[in-house]
XYZ file of N, CA and C in Angstrom:
294
model
N -11.417 -16.791 17.958
C -11.243 -15.660 17.063
C -12.465 -15.588 16.157
N -12.996 -14.406 16.027
C -14.141 -14.224 15.140
C -13.698 -13.510 13.860
N -14.667 -13.238 13.006
C -14.385 -12.642 11.699
C -13.758 -11.255 11.826
N -14.239 -10.463 12.745
C -13.698 -9.108 12.921
C -12.226 -9.148 13.355
N -11.882 -10.077 14.242
C -10.488 -10.214 14.667
C -9.592 -10.593 13.484
N -10.078 -11.507 12.661
C -9.322 -11.918 11.484
C -9.087 -10.766 10.520
N -10.129 -9.962 10.305
C -9.988 -8.806 9.428
C -9.024 -7.771 10.008
N -9.070 -7.589 11.314
C -8.173 -6.615 11.944
C -6.712 -7.060 11.849
N -6.460 -8.344 12.052
C -5.090 -8.860 11.911
C -4.631 -8.735 10.461
N -5.514 -9.046 9.511
C -5.175 -8.903 8.092
C -4.870 -7.452 7.748
N -5.631 -6.523 8.329
C -5.411 -5.094 8.080
C -4.021 -4.666 8.574
N -3.650 -5.115 9.775
C -2.339 -4.768 10.333
C -1.227 -5.390 9.494
N -1.402 -6.646 9.082
C -0.390 -7.296 8.247
C -0.246 -6.606 6.897
N -1.357 -6.154 6.320
C -1.276 -5.408 5.056
C -0.498 -4.115 5.227
N -0.728 -3.450 6.331
C -0.009 -2.201 6.588
C 1.489 -2.458 6.746
N 1.855 -3.450 7.539
C 3.272 -3.772 7.747
C 3.912 -4.255 6.449
N 3.232 -5.168 5.752
C 3.769 -5.682 4.495
C 3.882 -4.616 3.422
N 2.918 -3.701 3.379
C 2.979 -2.610 2.402
C 4.154 -1.685 2.652
N 4.380 -1.360 3.920
C 5.517 -0.490 4.251
C 6.834 -1.183 3.934
N 6.946 -2.459 4.312
C 8.184 -3.196 4.010
C 8.414 -3.315 2.503
N 7.357 -3.562 1.759
C 7.492 -3.662 0.298
C 7.963 -2.351 -0.305
N 7.414 -1.248 0.168
C 7.851 0.050 -0.341
C 9.315 0.318 -0.011
N 9.713 -0.002 1.205
C 11.101 0.238 1.614
C 12.064 -0.634 0.805
N 11.765 -1.929 0.714
C 12.663 -2.826 -0.018
C 12.650 -2.543 -1.520
N 11.484 -2.155 -2.058
C 11.421 -1.808 -3.481
C 12.202 -0.550 -3.798
N 12.084 0.454 -2.926
C 12.841 1.691 -3.138
C 14.338 1.449 -2.997
N 14.716 0.607 -2.054
C 16.133 0.269 -1.888
C 16.665 -0.464 -3.121
N 15.849 -1.374 -3.663
C 16.255 -2.090 -4.869
C 16.381 -1.181 -6.071
N 15.470 -0.218 -6.180
C 15.573 0.745 -7.285
C 16.803 1.629 -7.137
N 17.118 2.017 -5.909
C 18.283 2.873 -5.674
C 19.579 2.159 -6.050
N 19.588 0.842 -5.921
C 20.774 0.068 -6.296
C 20.827 -0.219 -7.787
N 19.784 0.158 -8.507
C 19.791 -0.011 -9.962
C 19.227 -1.323 -10.432
N 18.355 -1.936 -9.691
C 17.800 -3.226 -10.078
C 16.415 -3.143 -10.665
N 16.149 -2.131 -11.462
C 14.798 -1.920 -11.980
C 14.402 -2.955 -13.025
N 15.352 -3.604 -13.647
C 15.030 -4.510 -14.742
C 15.420 -5.943 -14.424
N 15.025 -6.403 -13.228
C 15.316 -7.777 -12.829
C 14.163 -8.718 -13.140
N 13.354 -8.408 -14.093
C 12.211 -9.243 -14.416
C 10.993 -8.838 -13.599
N 9.998 -9.700 -13.570
C 8.760 -9.395 -12.867
C 8.941 -9.317 -11.356
N 9.928 -10.010 -10.825
C 10.087 -10.017 -9.375
C 11.026 -8.925 -8.895
N 11.222 -7.924 -9.690
C 12.128 -6.837 -9.346
C 11.512 -5.824 -8.407
N 12.257 -4.801 -8.129
C 11.819 -3.772 -7.193
C 10.569 -3.017 -7.629
N 10.337 -2.926 -8.928
C 9.151 -2.208 -9.395
C 7.884 -2.953 -8.967
N 7.880 -4.266 -9.112
C 6.725 -5.051 -8.683
C 6.567 -4.999 -7.168
N 7.662 -4.942 -6.453
C 7.600 -4.817 -5.000
C 7.005 -3.466 -4.593
N 7.359 -2.425 -5.321
C 6.757 -1.112 -5.063
C 5.257 -1.113 -5.351
N 4.869 -1.743 -6.440
C 3.448 -1.824 -6.790
C 2.691 -2.606 -5.716
N 3.263 -3.705 -5.260
C 2.631 -4.501 -4.206
C 2.475 -3.680 -2.929
N 3.466 -2.872 -2.609
C 3.389 -2.033 -1.421
C 2.303 -0.985 -1.513
N 2.205 -0.336 -2.655
C 1.180 0.700 -2.842
C -0.215 0.078 -2.804
N -0.394 -1.036 -3.496
C -1.703 -1.700 -3.500
C -2.066 -2.174 -2.096
N -1.103 -2.701 -1.364
C -1.372 -3.171 0.002
C -1.800 -2.025 0.907
N -1.148 -0.888 0.774
C -1.521 0.249 1.612
C -2.917 0.767 1.272
N -3.276 0.759 -0.007
C -4.614 1.184 -0.383
C -5.661 0.145 -0.011
N -5.264 -1.120 0.057
C -6.211 -2.197 0.350
C -6.524 -2.330 1.833
N -5.803 -1.637 2.688
C -6.062 -1.780 4.120
C -7.478 -1.367 4.494
N -8.045 -0.428 3.793
C -9.408 0.001 4.105
C -10.467 -0.902 3.471
N -10.069 -1.763 2.536
C -11.024 -2.635 1.843
C -10.682 -4.102 2.054
N -10.216 -4.431 3.253
C -9.741 -5.777 3.542
C -10.872 -6.805 3.497
N -12.114 -6.385 3.629
C -13.258 -7.312 3.600
C -13.658 -7.723 2.192
N -13.231 -7.001 1.193
C -13.588 -7.280 -0.194
C -12.782 -8.479 -0.696
N -13.479 -9.534 -1.096
C -12.795 -10.762 -1.490
C -11.962 -10.573 -2.759
N -12.424 -9.776 -3.693
C -11.668 -9.538 -4.916
C -10.329 -8.862 -4.608
N -10.352 -7.897 -3.723
C -9.124 -7.218 -3.314
C -8.202 -8.196 -2.594
N -8.758 -9.053 -1.751
C -7.952 -10.029 -1.010
C -7.251 -11.004 -1.957
N -7.950 -11.444 -2.979
C -7.336 -12.356 -3.956
C -6.244 -11.638 -4.740
N -6.515 -10.416 -5.165
C -5.519 -9.654 -5.920
C -4.274 -9.380 -5.079
N -4.469 -9.041 -3.819
C -3.335 -8.763 -2.931
C -2.525 -10.036 -2.691
N -3.208 -11.165 -2.543
C -2.511 -12.432 -2.341
C -1.630 -12.764 -3.545
N -2.183 -12.667 -4.729
C -1.419 -12.980 -5.942
C -0.270 -11.997 -6.128
N -0.533 -10.733 -5.926
C 0.507 -9.716 -6.080
C 1.635 -9.916 -5.070
N 1.282 -10.242 -3.844
C 2.299 -10.500 -2.829
C 3.145 -11.711 -3.160
N 2.520 -12.765 -3.674
C 3.283 -13.956 -4.056
C 4.207 -13.672 -5.235
N 3.750 -12.886 -6.188
C 4.592 -12.534 -7.333
C 5.755 -11.629 -6.929
N 5.502 -10.701 -6.022
C 6.538 -9.750 -5.619
C 7.632 -10.443 -4.814
N 7.249 -11.357 -3.944
C 8.226 -12.091 -3.150
C 8.874 -11.227 -2.080
N 9.907 -11.745 -1.487
C 10.601 -11.025 -0.434
C 9.787 -10.991 0.848
N 10.315 -10.315 1.839
C 9.649 -10.250 3.139
C 8.340 -9.477 3.056
N 8.355 -8.329 2.403
C 7.146 -7.523 2.291
C 6.058 -8.217 1.494
N 6.428 -8.802 0.371
C 5.456 -9.504 -0.465
C 4.854 -10.712 0.228
N 5.660 -11.412 0.997
C 5.165 -12.570 1.734
C 4.149 -12.147 2.797
N 4.429 -11.073 3.500
C 3.490 -10.589 4.514
C 2.202 -10.098 3.863
N 2.306 -9.452 2.725
C 1.120 -8.995 1.991
C 0.282 -10.197 1.556
N 0.944 -11.240 1.043
C 0.226 -12.442 0.624
C -0.453 -13.124 1.809
N 0.230 -13.195 2.944
C -0.370 -13.791 4.135
C -1.587 -13.002 4.602
N -1.523 -11.688 4.499
C -2.664 -10.864 4.877
C -3.855 -11.130 3.965
N -3.598 -11.281 2.677
C -4.680 -11.598 1.746
C -5.297 -12.957 2.025
N -4.449 -13.939 2.324
C -4.948 -15.277 2.649
C -5.771 -15.236 3.933
N -5.287 -14.507 4.936
C -6.024 -14.391 6.191
C -7.375 -13.704 5.986
N -7.432 -12.730 5.105
C -8.698 -12.064 4.811
C -9.691 -13.031 4.168
N -9.213 -13.863 3.259
C -10.081 -14.857 2.612
C -10.557 -15.887 3.632
N -9.643 -16.357 4.475
C -10.000 -17.339 5.505
C -11.001 -16.733 6.489
N -10.801 -15.485 6.850
C -11.712 -14.827 7.782
C -13.120 -14.753 7.210
N -13.207 -14.515 5.932
C -14.519 -14.386 5.298
C -15.257 -15.717 5.245
N -14.533 -16.803 4.985
C -15.193 -18.084 4.713
C -15.166 -19.066 5.883
N -14.220 -18.955 6.786
C -14.074 -19.978 7.814
C -14.393 -19.497 9.230
N -14.361 -18.217 9.466
C -14.588 -17.717 10.822
C -16.039 -17.267 10.976
N -16.548 -17.432 12.165
C -17.921 -17.025 12.448
C -17.979 -15.541 12.753
N -19.108 -14.948 12.443
C -19.292 -13.516 12.687
C -19.481 -13.302 14.101
């Protein structure tokens, strides 16, 4: 696997994780869980929106770090996939050959 493959997998994971985060965050808001602390549906929605916007900038290390932290804070299935995509983007940049 080379660097481009790693970035492409990270891009797909960001897209999937962003969509899942938006769906689960909207479902949580519909149930009335807007004030469950930082790990509530609002943070999950924010993680989803940021992940979807970050798909085009997956090579930027600052974006990858921010997405990783945001995904870990948001939690859940969508947040975990977003965090994994950010970690994969960082690994692709530093450990994989071009």
